Coordinates of C-alpha atoms in Angstrom, one line a residue:
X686 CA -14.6 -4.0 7.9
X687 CA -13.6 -6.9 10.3
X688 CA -14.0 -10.7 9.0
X689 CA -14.2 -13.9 11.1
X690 CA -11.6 -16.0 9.8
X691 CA -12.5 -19.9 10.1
X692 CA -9.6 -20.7 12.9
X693 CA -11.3 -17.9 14.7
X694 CA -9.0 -14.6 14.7
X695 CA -10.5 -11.2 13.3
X696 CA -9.0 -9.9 9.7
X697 CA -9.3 -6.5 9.0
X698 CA -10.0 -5.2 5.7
X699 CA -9.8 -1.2 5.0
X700 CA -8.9 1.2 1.8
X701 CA -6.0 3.5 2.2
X702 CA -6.5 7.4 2.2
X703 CA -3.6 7.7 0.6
X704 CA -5.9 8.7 -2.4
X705 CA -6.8 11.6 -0.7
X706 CA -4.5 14.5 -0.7
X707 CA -4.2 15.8 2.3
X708 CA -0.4 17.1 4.2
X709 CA -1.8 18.5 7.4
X710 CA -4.0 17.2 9.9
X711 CA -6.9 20.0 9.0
X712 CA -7.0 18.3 5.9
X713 CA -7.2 14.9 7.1
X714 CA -10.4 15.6 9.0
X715 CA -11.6 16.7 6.1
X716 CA -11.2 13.7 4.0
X717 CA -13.0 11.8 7.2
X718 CA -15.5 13.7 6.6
X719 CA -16.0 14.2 2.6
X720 CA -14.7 10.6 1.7
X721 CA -14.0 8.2 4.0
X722 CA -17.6 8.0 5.8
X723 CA -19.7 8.2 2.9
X724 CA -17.7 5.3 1.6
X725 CA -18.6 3.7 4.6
X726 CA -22.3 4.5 4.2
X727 CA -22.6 3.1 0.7
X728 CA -21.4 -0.1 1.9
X729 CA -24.2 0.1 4.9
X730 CA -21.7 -0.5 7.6
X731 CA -21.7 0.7 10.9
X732 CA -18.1 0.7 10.9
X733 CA -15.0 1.1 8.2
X734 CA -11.2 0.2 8.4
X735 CA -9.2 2.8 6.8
X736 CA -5.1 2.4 6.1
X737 CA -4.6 6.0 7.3
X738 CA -2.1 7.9 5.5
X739 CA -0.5 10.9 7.4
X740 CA 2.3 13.4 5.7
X741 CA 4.9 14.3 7.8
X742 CA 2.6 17.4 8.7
X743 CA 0.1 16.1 10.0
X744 CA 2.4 13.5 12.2
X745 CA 4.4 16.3 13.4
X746 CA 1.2 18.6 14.5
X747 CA -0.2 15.3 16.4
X748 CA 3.7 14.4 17.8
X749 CA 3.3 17.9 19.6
X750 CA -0.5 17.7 20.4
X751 CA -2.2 15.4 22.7
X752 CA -4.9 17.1 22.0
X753 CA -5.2 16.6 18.4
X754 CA -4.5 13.0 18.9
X755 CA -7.6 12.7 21.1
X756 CA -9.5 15.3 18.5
X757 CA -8.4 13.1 16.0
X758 CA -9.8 9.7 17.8
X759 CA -12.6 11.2 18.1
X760 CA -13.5 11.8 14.6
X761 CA -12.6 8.5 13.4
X762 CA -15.3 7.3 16.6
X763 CA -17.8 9.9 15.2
X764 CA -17.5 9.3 11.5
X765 CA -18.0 5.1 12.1
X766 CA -14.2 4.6 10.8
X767 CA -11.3 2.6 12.8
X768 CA -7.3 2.5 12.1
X769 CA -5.4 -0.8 12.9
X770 CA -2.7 0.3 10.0
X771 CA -1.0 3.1 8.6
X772 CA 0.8 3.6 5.2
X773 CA 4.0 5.1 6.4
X774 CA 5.5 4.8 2.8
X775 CA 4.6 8.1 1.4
X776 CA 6.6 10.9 3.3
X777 CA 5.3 13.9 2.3
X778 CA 3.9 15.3 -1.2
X779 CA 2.0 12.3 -2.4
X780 CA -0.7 14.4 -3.6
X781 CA 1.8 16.9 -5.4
X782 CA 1.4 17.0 -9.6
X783 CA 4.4 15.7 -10.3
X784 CA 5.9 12.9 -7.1
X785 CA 7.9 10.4 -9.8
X786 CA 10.9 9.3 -7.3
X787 CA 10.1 11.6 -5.0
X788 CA 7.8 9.1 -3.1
X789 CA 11.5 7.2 -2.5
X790 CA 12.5 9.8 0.0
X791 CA 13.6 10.3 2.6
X792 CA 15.4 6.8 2.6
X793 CA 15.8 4.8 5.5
X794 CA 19.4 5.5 4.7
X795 CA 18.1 9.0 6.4
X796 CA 17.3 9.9 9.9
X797 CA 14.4 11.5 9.0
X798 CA 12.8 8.1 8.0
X799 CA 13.5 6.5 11.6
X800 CA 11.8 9.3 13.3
X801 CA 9.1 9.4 11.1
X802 CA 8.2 6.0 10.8
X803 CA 8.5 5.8 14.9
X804 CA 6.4 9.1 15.5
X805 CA 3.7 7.1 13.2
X806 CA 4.0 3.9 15.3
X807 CA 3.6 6.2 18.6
X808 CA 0.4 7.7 17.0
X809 CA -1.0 4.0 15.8
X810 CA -0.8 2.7 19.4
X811 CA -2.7 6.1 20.4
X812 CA -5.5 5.5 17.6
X813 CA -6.2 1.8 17.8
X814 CA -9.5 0.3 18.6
X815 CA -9.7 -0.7 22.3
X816 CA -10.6 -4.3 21.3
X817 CA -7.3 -4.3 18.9
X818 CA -4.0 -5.4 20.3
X819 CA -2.0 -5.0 17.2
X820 CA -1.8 -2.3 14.5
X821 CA 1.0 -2.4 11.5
X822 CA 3.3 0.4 8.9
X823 CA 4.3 -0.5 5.9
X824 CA 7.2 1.5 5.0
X825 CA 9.2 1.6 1.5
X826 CA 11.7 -1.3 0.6
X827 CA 14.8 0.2 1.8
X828 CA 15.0 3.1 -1.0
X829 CA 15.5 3.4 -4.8
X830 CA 18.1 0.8 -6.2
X831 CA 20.3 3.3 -8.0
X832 CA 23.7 5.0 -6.0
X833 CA 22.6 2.1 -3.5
X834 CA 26.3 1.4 -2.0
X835 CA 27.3 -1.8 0.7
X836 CA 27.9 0.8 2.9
X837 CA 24.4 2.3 2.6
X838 CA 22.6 -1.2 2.8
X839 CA 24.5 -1.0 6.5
X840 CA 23.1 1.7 7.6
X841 CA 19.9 1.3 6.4
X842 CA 19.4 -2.2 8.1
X843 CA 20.8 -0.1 11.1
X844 CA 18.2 2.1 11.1
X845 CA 15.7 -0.8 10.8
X846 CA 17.0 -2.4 14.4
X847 CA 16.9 0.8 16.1
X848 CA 13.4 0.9 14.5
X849 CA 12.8 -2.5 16.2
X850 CA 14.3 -1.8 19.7
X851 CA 11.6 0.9 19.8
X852 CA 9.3 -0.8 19.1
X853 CA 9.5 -3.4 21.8
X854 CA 10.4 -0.1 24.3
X855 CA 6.5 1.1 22.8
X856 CA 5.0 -2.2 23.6
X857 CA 6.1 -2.0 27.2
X858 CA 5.0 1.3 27.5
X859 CA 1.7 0.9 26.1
X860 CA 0.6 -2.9 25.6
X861 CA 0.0 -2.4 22.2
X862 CA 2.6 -4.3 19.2
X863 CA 3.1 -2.4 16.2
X864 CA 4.8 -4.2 13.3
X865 CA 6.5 -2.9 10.1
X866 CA 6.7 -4.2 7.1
X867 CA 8.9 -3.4 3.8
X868 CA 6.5 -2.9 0.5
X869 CA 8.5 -4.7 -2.2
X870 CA 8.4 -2.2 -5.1
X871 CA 9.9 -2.3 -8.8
X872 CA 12.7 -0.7 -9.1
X873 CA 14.0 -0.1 -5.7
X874 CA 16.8 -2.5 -3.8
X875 CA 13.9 -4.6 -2.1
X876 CA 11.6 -4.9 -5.5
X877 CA 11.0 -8.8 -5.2
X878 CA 9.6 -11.6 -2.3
X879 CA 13.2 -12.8 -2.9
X880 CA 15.1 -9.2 -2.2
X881 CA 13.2 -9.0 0.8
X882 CA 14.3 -12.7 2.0
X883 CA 17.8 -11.7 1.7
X884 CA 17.4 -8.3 3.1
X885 CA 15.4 -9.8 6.4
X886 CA 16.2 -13.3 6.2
X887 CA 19.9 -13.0 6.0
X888 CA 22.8 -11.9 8.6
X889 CA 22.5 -8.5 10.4
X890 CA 18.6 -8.5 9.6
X891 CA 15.5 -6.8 12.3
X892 CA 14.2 -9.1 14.6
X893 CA 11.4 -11.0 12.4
X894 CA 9.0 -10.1 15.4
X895 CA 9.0 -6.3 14.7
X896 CA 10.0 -6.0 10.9
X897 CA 8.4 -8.1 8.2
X898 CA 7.1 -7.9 4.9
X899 CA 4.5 -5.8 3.1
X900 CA 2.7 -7.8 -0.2
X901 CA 1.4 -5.1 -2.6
X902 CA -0.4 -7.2 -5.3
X903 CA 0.3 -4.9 -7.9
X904 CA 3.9 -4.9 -7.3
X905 CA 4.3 -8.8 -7.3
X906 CA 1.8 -8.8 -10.4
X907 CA 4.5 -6.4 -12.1
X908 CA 7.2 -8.3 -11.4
X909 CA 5.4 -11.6 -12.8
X910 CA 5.9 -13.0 -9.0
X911 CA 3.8 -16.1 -8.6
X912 CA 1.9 -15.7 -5.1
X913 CA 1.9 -19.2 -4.2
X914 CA 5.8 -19.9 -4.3
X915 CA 6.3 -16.0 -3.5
X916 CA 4.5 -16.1 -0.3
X917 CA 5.6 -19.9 0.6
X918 CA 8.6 -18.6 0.7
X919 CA 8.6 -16.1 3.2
X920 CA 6.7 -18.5 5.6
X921 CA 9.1 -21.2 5.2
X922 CA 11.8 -18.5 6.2
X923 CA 10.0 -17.3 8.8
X924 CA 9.7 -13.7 7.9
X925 CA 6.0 -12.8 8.5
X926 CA 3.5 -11.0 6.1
X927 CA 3.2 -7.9 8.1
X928 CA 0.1 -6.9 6.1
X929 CA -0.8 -6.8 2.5
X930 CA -2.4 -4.2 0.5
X931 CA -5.0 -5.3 -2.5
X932 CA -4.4 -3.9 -5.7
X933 CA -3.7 -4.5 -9.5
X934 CA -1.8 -3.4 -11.8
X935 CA -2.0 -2.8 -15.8
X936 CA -1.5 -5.9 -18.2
X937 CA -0.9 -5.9 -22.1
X938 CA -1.0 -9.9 -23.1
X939 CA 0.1 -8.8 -26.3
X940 CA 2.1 -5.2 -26.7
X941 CA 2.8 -5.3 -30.3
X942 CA -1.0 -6.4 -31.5
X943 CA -2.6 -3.7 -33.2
X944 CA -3.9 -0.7 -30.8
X945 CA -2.7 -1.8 -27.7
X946 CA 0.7 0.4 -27.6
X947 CA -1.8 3.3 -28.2
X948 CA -4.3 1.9 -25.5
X949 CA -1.1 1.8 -23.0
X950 CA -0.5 5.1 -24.1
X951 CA -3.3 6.4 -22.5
X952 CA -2.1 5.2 -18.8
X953 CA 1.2 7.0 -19.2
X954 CA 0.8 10.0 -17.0
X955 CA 3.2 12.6 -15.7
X956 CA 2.7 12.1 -12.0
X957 CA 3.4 8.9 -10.5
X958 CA 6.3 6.1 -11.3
X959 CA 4.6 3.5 -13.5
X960 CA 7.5 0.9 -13.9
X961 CA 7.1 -1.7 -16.7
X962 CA 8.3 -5.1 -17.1
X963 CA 8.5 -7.8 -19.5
X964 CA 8.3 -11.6 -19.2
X965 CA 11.0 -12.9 -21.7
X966 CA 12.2 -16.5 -22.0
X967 CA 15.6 -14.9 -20.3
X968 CA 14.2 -13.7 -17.1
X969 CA 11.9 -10.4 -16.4
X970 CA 13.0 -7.0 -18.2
X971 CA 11.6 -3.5 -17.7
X972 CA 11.6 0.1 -17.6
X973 CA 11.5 2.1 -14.8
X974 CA 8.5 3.8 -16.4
X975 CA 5.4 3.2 -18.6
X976 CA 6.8 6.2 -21.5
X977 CA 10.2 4.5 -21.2
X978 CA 9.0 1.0 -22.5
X979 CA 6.1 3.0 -24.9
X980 CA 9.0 5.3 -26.4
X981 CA 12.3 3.7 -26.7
X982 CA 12.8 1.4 -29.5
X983 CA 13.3 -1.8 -28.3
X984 CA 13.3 -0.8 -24.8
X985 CA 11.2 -4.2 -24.2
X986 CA 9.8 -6.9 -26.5
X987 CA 6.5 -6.6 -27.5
X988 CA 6.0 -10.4 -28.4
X989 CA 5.7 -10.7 -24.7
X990 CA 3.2 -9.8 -21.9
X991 CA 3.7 -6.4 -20.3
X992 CA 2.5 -4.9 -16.8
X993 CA 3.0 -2.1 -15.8
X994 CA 2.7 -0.7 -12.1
X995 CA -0.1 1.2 -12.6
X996 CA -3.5 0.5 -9.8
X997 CA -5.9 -0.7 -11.8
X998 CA -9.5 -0.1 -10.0
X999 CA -10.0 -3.5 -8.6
X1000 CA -14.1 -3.6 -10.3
X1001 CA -12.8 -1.7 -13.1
X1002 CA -10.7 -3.3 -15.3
X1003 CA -9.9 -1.3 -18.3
X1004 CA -11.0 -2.2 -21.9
X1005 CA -9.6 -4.7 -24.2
X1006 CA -7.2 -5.2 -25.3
X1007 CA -5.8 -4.4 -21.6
X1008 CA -6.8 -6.0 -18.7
X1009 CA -5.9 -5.7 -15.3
X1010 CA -3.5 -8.9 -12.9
X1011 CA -6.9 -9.3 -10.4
X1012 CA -6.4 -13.0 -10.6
X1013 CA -3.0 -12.6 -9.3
X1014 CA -5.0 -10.9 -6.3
X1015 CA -7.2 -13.1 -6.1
X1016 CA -4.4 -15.8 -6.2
X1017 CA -2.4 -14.0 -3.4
X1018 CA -6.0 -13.8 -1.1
X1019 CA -6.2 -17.6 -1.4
X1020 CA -3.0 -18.2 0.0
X1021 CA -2.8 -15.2 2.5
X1022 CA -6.0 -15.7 4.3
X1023 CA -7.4 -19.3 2.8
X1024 CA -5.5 -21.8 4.5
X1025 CA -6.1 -23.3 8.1
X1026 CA -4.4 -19.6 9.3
X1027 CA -3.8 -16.3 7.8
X1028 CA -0.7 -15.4 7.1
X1029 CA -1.4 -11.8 7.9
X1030 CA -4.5 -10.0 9.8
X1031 CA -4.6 -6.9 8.1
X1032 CA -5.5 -6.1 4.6
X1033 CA -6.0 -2.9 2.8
X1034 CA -7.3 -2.0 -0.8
X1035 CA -4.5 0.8 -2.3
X1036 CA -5.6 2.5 -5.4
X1037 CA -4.2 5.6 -5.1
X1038 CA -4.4 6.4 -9.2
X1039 CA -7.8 7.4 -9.6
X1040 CA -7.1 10.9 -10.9
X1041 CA -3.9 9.7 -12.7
X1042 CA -6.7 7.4 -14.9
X1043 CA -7.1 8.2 -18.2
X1044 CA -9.8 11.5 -18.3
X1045 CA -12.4 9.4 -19.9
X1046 CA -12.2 7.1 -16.3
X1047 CA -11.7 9.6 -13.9
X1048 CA -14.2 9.9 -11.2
X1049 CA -15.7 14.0 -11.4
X1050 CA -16.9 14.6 -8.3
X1051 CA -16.5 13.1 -4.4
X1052 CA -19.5 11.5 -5.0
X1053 CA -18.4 9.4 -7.9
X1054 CA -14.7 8.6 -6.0
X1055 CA -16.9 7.0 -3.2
X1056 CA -19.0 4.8 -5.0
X1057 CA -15.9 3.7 -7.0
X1058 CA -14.0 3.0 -3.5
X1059 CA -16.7 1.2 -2.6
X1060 CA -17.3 -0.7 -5.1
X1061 CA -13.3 -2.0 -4.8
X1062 CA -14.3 -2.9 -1.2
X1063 CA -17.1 -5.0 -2.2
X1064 CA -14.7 -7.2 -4.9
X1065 CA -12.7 -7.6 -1.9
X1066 CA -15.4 -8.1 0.5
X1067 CA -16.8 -11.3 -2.1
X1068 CA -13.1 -12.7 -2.3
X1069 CA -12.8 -13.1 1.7
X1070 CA -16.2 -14.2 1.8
X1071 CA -15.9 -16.7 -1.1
X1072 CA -12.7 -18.2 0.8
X1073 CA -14.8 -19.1 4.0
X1074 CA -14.0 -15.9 5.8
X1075 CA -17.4 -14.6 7.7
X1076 CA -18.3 -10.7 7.8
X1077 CA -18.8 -9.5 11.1
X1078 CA -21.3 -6.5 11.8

């Protein structure tokens, strides 16, 4: 979905497939097919933005296929669907039962994360919209905090300006930019606005131009960020919001009231990370998941508000006495894309956690998935619109 922002540049808005499981490229046609364009016609579209999520599979069958790539541009054309961004953070497995830490590898303390985030900016330049000059990654923050040496930082930020240099050798070549951007995440080295201004703002950092930030809502709702002063300060130190992805995580006002451990309870889930924090008088404390904080005695205070890194369905909140940070969304829209200029062009709804709900709100069937994807796009659809951004057909 494109939007005409009021100082006349195009915003893209699309949901990420990364919802879908799907490791090779047979299986991302699929999900073209079976989810993405039926979203698309529930929304009565004639076209869709999708964050396209491809496992190192699928990127290497279309690294050593022209063909594919073409096959694959071809679907997207058929099926009414574009790509101007990729979610590169995801390596391989996202779909598995258990993932946990395993989404935090490789690290770009690895080669393997170079190569792969490069072979998916090759493939982005190959799969952009002819009228679309620009696509973006977002890529994880570095890697997990823990066993996280000096030495390591070095050679990760390494990695990230041979990253760059490549990335101006791909423009040349093609004529097309691609930009990266680090998804702040609890619990890793980069998990705060703040740890990404020291990472890119600081000596030995990417050039700004190629490497920037990602702004998942969720993950500044979790670490009880506030959006305004988070995101001034990345514009006032010049490190750009590559894109941001829309999403919102679990809140608990009030932990110890009666019920609401037990209503937390039902969100703790064996498959993903769902790290928990605490907003305390001292500073922000957490867990580095939802069972920790639920489990261990005094683990965090429960006179204080909770969230918990968990996407929340953005037309969905869950019942009382949870609710969901969608004002601190909604907050971060305002000052991403309402002001005189958008910070950042490309936008993309990311609940991946619909069949990690609890059963009760799991969608059954395809059908139900799409209308609940849709019905996120349309939340975000009123929020662009209500901030004087115009839908274009």
């Amino acid at each position: 979905m494109r939007f005409r922002h009021p100082d006349g540049s195009v915003v893209h808005l699309a949901y990420c497939t990364n919802v879908h499981a799907a490791e090779d490229l047979d299986g991302v046609m699929s999900q073209l097919r079976e989810h993405a364009e039926p979203v698309r016609r529930r929304l009565h579209r004639d076209r869709l933005g999708i964050g396209l999520w491809l496992a190192r599979d699928a990127v290497r069958r279309l690294t050593a296929d022209p063909s594919a790539v073409r096959a694959l541009r071809a679907e997207l054309a058929r099926r009414g669907l574009e790509v101007v961004t990729l979610n590169g953070f995801p390596y391989q497995g996202f779909g598995a039962r258990r993932v946990k830490h395993r989404v935090y590898r490789p690290d770009w303390t690895q080669p393997a994360r170079l190569e792969h985030t490069t072979e998916l900016a090759r493939l982005l330049t190959a799969l952009l919209p002819d009228d679309a000059a620009e696509g973006t990654v977002s890529t994880l923050p570095l890697a997990w905090r823990e066993g996280f040496t000096p030495e390591l930082r070095r050679t990760a930020l390494t990695a990230l300006g041979s990253l760059a240099v490549r990335l101006d050798a791909l423009e040349e070549m093609t004529g097309r930019s691609v930009r990266v951007g680090l998804e702040p995440e609890p619990g890793c080295t980069v998990e705060t606005t703040a740890d990404a201004l020291e990472v890119l703002g600081g000596a030995g950092a990417p050039p700004a131009h190629r490497i920037g930030v990602c702004v998942d809502t969720c993950h500044l709702a979790t670490q009880f960020e506030e959006p305004g002063s988070a995101l001034d300060a990345l514009a006032a130190a010049g490190v750009p919001v590559v894109k941001s992805q829309l999403s919102a995580a679990l809140h608990a006002e009030l932990p110890a009231a009666e019920g609401v451990l037990a209503a937390l309870g039902e969100f703790d889930e064996p498959r993903f990370l769902h790290q928990t924090r605490a907003l305390t008088a001292a500073g922000v404390r957490g867990t580095d998941d939802l069972g920790e904080a639920l489990r261990a005695n005094g683990a965090l205070p429960g006179t204080v508000p909770w969230r918990s890194h968990f996407h929340v369905p953005l037309h969905a909140p869950p019942a009382p006495p949870l609710t969901s940070t969608l004002d601190v969304l909604e907050a971060s829209l305002k000052r991403l894309v309402g002001g005189p200029a958008p910070l950042t062009r490309h936008l993309e709804v990311e609940t991946y956690t619909w069949q990690a709900l609890p059963p009760a709100l799991r969608p059954r069937t395809r059908a139900q998935l799409a209308d609940g994807i849709a019905a996120e796009l349309d939340v975000a659809r009123e929020m662009l619109t209500a901030l004087g951004l115009k839908e274009l057909p």
